[in-house]
Short mmCIF file of C-alpha atoms in Angstrom, two decimals:
data_model
loop_
_atom_site.label_atom_id
_atom_site.label_comp_id
_atom_site.label_asym_id
_atom_site.label_seq_id
_atom_site.Cartn_x
_atom_site.Cartn_y
_atom_site.Cartn_z
CA MET A 1 -98.59 124.33 -66.63
CA GLY A 2 -96.62 123.05 -63.65
CA ALA A 3 -95.47 119.98 -65.56
CA ASP A 4 -94.37 122.11 -68.51
CA CYS A 5 -92.39 124.39 -66.21
CA LEU A 6 -90.77 121.41 -64.50
CA LEU A 7 -89.82 119.91 -67.85
CA LEU A 8 -88.35 123.20 -69.05
CA THR A 9 -86.31 123.55 -65.85
CA ALA A 10 -85.07 119.97 -66.12
CA SER A 11 -84.09 120.49 -69.76
CA LEU A 12 -82.23 123.71 -68.93
CA ALA A 13 -80.47 122.09 -65.97
CA GLY A 14 -79.44 119.09 -68.06
CA SER A 15 -78.15 121.29 -70.88
CA LEU A 16 -76.08 123.44 -68.53
CA LEU A 17 -74.81 120.34 -66.75
CA LEU A 18 -73.48 118.92 -70.02
CA LEU A 19 -72.11 122.32 -71.09
CA GLY A 20 -70.33 122.75 -67.78
CA LEU A 21 -68.83 119.26 -67.94
CA ALA A 22 -67.62 119.81 -71.50
CA LEU A 23 -66.10 123.25 -70.96
CA GLY A 24 -64.83 122.62 -67.45
CA SER A 25 -62.91 119.54 -68.52
CA GLY A 26 -60.62 121.69 -70.69
CA MET A 27 -60.14 124.78 -68.52
CA VAL A 28 -57.00 123.68 -66.69
CA ARG A 29 -55.42 122.40 -69.91
CA CYS A 30 -56.30 125.68 -71.63
CA GLY A 31 -54.49 127.65 -68.94
CA GLN A 32 -51.44 125.44 -69.27
CA VAL A 33 -51.36 125.62 -73.08
CA TYR A 34 -51.90 129.40 -73.05
CA ALA A 35 -48.99 129.85 -70.63
CA ARG A 36 -46.72 127.67 -72.74
CA ARG A 37 -47.56 129.62 -75.90
CA LEU A 38 -46.81 132.91 -74.16
CA ALA A 39 -43.50 131.49 -72.92
CA ALA A 40 -42.71 130.54 -76.52
CA GLY A 41 -43.13 134.16 -77.59
CA ALA A 42 -46.77 134.34 -78.71
CA ALA A 43 -48.60 137.62 -78.22
CA PRO A 44 -51.22 137.70 -75.43
CA ASP A 45 -54.05 138.35 -77.88
CA ALA A 46 -57.31 136.71 -78.92
CA ARG A 47 -55.63 134.56 -81.55
CA THR A 48 -53.30 132.98 -79.02
CA LEU A 49 -56.19 132.37 -76.64
CA TRP A 50 -58.38 130.66 -79.24
CA GLN A 51 -55.46 128.53 -80.37
CA ALA A 52 -54.89 127.48 -76.77
CA ILE A 53 -58.58 126.59 -76.38
CA ARG A 54 -58.51 124.48 -79.54
CA LEU A 55 -55.30 122.69 -78.60
CA ALA A 56 -56.46 122.11 -75.02
CA HIS A 57 -59.62 120.30 -76.06
CA ARG A 58 -57.60 118.08 -78.41
CA ALA A 59 -55.27 117.01 -75.61
CA PRO A 60 -56.01 113.76 -73.74
CA LEU A 61 -58.23 113.95 -70.66
CA ARG A 62 -56.65 113.31 -67.27
CA LEU A 63 -59.17 112.63 -64.55
CA GLY A 64 -57.01 113.82 -61.67
CA ARG A 65 -56.36 117.14 -63.38
CA ASP A 66 -59.55 117.80 -65.33
CA ALA A 67 -62.39 116.06 -63.50
CA PRO A 68 -62.63 118.42 -60.47
CA MET A 69 -63.15 121.51 -62.63
CA ALA A 70 -65.56 119.63 -64.92
CA VAL A 71 -67.66 118.49 -61.95
CA LEU A 72 -67.60 121.98 -60.44
CA CYS A 73 -68.77 123.61 -63.69
CA GLY A 74 -71.40 120.98 -64.36
CA GLY A 75 -72.78 121.19 -60.84
CA LEU A 76 -72.85 124.98 -60.99
CA GLY A 77 -74.77 124.90 -64.26
CA ALA A 78 -77.39 122.45 -63.01
CA GLY A 79 -77.79 124.15 -59.65
CA LEU A 80 -78.13 127.68 -61.02
CA ALA A 81 -80.64 126.51 -63.62
CA ILE A 82 -82.77 124.72 -61.03
CA TRP A 83 -82.78 127.52 -58.50
CA GLY A 84 -82.52 130.55 -60.75
CA GLY A 85 -84.08 129.61 -64.08
CA ALA A 86 -83.13 131.92 -66.93
CA ALA A 87 -81.41 134.39 -64.58
CA GLY A 88 -79.37 131.55 -63.11
CA ALA A 89 -78.41 130.38 -66.60
CA ALA A 90 -77.19 133.89 -67.46
CA LEU A 91 -75.13 134.10 -64.28
CA PHE A 92 -73.72 130.66 -65.06
CA CYS A 93 -72.02 132.31 -68.06
CA LEU A 94 -70.34 134.72 -65.65
CA CYS A 95 -69.18 131.87 -63.41
CA LEU A 96 -67.83 129.87 -66.36
CA VAL A 97 -65.75 132.76 -67.66
CA LEU A 98 -64.47 133.63 -64.18
CA LEU A 99 -63.35 130.04 -63.62
CA ALA A 100 -61.67 130.01 -67.04
CA LEU A 101 -59.91 133.26 -66.20
CA ALA A 102 -58.78 131.79 -62.89
CA CYS A 103 -57.19 128.83 -64.68
CA ILE A 104 -55.50 131.06 -67.25
CA ASP A 105 -54.26 133.59 -64.68
CA GLY A 106 -53.04 130.84 -62.37
CA HIS A 107 -50.74 129.47 -65.07
CA SER A 108 -49.82 132.55 -67.10
CA GLY A 109 -50.24 135.48 -64.70
CA LEU A 110 -52.51 137.23 -67.22
CA LEU A 111 -56.22 137.89 -67.56
CA PRO A 112 -56.66 138.23 -71.35
CA ASP A 113 -58.72 141.08 -72.78
CA ALA A 114 -60.24 138.56 -75.20
CA LEU A 115 -62.27 137.23 -72.25
CA THR A 116 -62.62 140.15 -69.84
CA LEU A 117 -63.91 142.70 -72.35
CA PRO A 118 -66.61 140.49 -73.95
CA LEU A 119 -67.60 139.44 -70.42
CA MET A 120 -68.08 143.10 -69.56
CA VAL A 121 -70.31 143.80 -72.56
CA ALA A 122 -72.33 140.64 -71.90
CA GLY A 123 -72.95 141.80 -68.35
CA TRP A 124 -74.60 144.98 -69.58
CA CYS A 125 -77.21 142.85 -71.37
CA LEU A 126 -77.51 139.76 -69.17
CA GLY A 127 -76.59 140.94 -65.68
CA LEU A 128 -78.75 141.64 -62.66
CA GLU A 129 -79.27 145.28 -63.66
CA ALA A 130 -82.18 145.51 -66.13
CA ARG A 131 -81.00 148.83 -67.60
CA PRO A 132 -77.91 148.38 -69.78
CA TRP A 133 -76.77 151.99 -69.40
CA VAL A 134 -76.71 151.63 -65.60
CA ALA A 135 -74.65 148.44 -65.87
CA ALA A 136 -72.27 150.15 -68.30
CA ALA A 137 -71.94 153.10 -65.92
CA ALA A 138 -71.13 150.68 -63.08
CA SER A 139 -68.36 149.12 -65.17
CA ALA A 140 -66.95 152.54 -66.05
CA LEU A 141 -67.05 153.66 -62.42
CA VAL A 142 -65.26 150.57 -61.12
CA TRP A 143 -62.74 150.57 -63.98
CA GLY A 144 -61.87 154.24 -63.55
CA GLY A 145 -61.78 154.12 -59.75
CA LEU A 146 -59.64 151.00 -59.44
CA ALA A 147 -57.33 152.03 -62.28
CA GLY A 148 -56.76 155.36 -60.55
CA LEU A 149 -56.05 153.68 -57.21
CA ALA A 150 -53.71 151.19 -58.88
CA ALA A 151 -51.81 154.05 -60.56
CA LEU A 152 -51.46 155.92 -57.26
CA TYR A 153 -50.23 152.77 -55.52
CA CYS A 154 -47.71 152.10 -58.27
CA ARG A 155 -46.42 155.67 -58.03
CA TRP A 156 -46.17 155.43 -54.24
CA ARG A 157 -44.63 151.96 -53.92
CA GLY A 158 -42.91 151.61 -57.28
CA GLN A 159 -44.67 148.33 -58.07
CA ASP A 160 -48.08 147.17 -59.23
CA GLY A 161 -50.67 146.45 -56.59
CA LEU A 162 -53.52 145.53 -58.93
CA GLY A 163 -52.91 144.51 -62.52
CA GLY A 164 -54.75 145.91 -65.51
CA GLY A 165 -56.40 142.56 -66.15
CA ASP A 166 -57.70 142.43 -62.59
CA VAL A 167 -59.18 145.91 -62.99
CA LYS A 168 -60.94 144.93 -66.21
CA CYS A 169 -62.22 141.71 -64.65
CA LEU A 170 -63.70 143.65 -61.72
CA ALA A 171 -65.20 146.20 -64.10
CA ALA A 172 -66.82 143.34 -66.03
CA MET A 173 -68.08 141.85 -62.79
CA SER A 174 -69.67 145.14 -61.78
CA GLY A 175 -71.69 145.12 -65.01
CA TRP A 176 -73.13 141.76 -63.96
CA LEU A 177 -73.53 142.20 -60.21
CA GLY A 178 -73.41 145.93 -59.52
CA VAL A 179 -70.81 148.11 -57.83
CA SER A 180 -71.60 147.18 -54.22
CA ALA A 181 -71.43 143.43 -54.81
CA THR A 182 -68.21 143.80 -56.80
CA LEU A 183 -66.49 145.75 -54.04
CA HIS A 184 -67.51 143.11 -51.51
CA VAL A 185 -66.18 140.40 -53.83
CA LEU A 186 -62.92 142.36 -54.08
CA TRP A 187 -62.72 142.58 -50.29
CA ALA A 188 -63.33 138.83 -49.92
CA ALA A 189 -60.75 138.06 -52.64
CA CYS A 190 -58.16 140.20 -50.84
CA VAL A 191 -58.81 138.33 -47.58
CA LEU A 192 -58.50 134.98 -49.34
CA GLY A 193 -55.30 136.10 -51.03
CA ILE A 194 -53.73 137.30 -47.79
CA VAL A 195 -54.65 134.09 -45.96
CA CYS A 196 -53.35 131.90 -48.79
CA HIS A 197 -50.13 133.90 -49.03
CA ALA A 198 -49.60 133.69 -45.27
CA VAL A 199 -50.20 129.93 -45.20
CA ARG A 200 -47.85 129.43 -48.13
CA ALA A 201 -45.12 131.46 -46.43
CA TRP A 202 -45.63 129.55 -43.16
CA ARG A 203 -45.48 126.14 -44.85
CA ARG A 204 -42.28 127.10 -46.65
CA HIS A 205 -40.82 128.63 -43.47
CA ALA A 206 -40.15 131.79 -45.45
CA GLY A 207 -40.58 135.42 -44.55
CA TRP A 208 -43.44 137.56 -45.82
CA SER A 209 -42.88 138.54 -49.43
CA CYS A 210 -44.44 141.32 -51.48
CA ALA A 211 -43.84 139.46 -54.75
CA ALA A 212 -46.71 139.60 -57.22
CA TYR A 213 -48.93 136.55 -57.59
CA PRO A 214 -52.04 135.83 -59.70
CA PHE A 215 -55.16 137.45 -58.26
CA GLY A 216 -57.66 135.99 -60.74
CA PRO A 217 -58.13 132.70 -58.85
CA PHE A 218 -59.05 134.60 -55.69
CA LEU A 219 -61.53 136.79 -57.57
CA ALA A 220 -63.23 133.66 -58.92
CA ALA A 221 -63.14 131.97 -55.52
CA ALA A 222 -64.92 134.97 -54.00
CA ALA A 223 -67.35 135.74 -56.84
CA VAL A 224 -68.72 132.26 -57.60
CA PRO A 225 -70.02 131.60 -54.04
CA TRP A 226 -71.51 135.10 -54.09
CA VAL A 227 -73.45 134.27 -57.25
CA VAL A 228 -74.56 130.88 -55.92
CA TRP A 229 -75.80 132.41 -52.67
CA ALA A 230 -77.63 135.23 -54.45
CA VAL A 231 -79.39 132.83 -56.86
CA CYS A 232 -80.12 129.88 -54.57
CA ILE A 233 -80.69 131.54 -51.19
CA GLY A 234 -81.35 135.23 -51.74
CA PRO A 235 -79.74 138.58 -50.88
CA TRP A 236 -76.76 138.47 -48.60
CA PRO A 237 -77.33 139.45 -44.97
CA ALA A 238 -77.22 143.19 -44.38
CA CYS A 239 -74.03 142.87 -42.32
CA ILE A 240 -72.26 141.27 -45.32
CA GLY A 241 -73.79 142.59 -48.47
CA SER A 242 -74.41 146.24 -47.71
#
């Protein structure tokens, strides 16, 4: 029984390793192609996204550009499968899509509905919450709450503070991880964004600017370590995760 379980785990880890390497190798190129197609006048819809994915994986591989993301995705897949089994494999899907969204948002400034909305629905079935209606309610709560806050901020300041794609991404994340974890991921992403923005301004010897910048990469940078910790180590310490 133990040998069978070990073999199953090894097979799952190897499969996710190969899947992560294959998909991760094209993520950066996909973001670049998607941004170029939008700049050429294409609509930000599912058709444009799938065309960008197809064209990206036909483009030649560049190790300096593509290898880091491929290694990251492959290592995530193997690690989550080894430590988390089937639950880790499901959460690997979340990590893959978040990393893809980070690449796309970093180049185009958009988080496409063609990824965020299916990710949300998948979270209701595959996420940490066993009851789909509770996961769906969590997504609705986060979506409505953050959309309302974003609208109030826009009315007060006259500019967007949180884009619609970011709201949908966080709503999708809440279906996978729950409301509490999502709000802590949002807090961590905000801290990362502020630090990065401050360092960038300091290095350029420029003043603090309120110009908009992609938030998707910071959401992924905060959420992926959260998932890895939860699967491989256990619940976050009470002072962090509650």
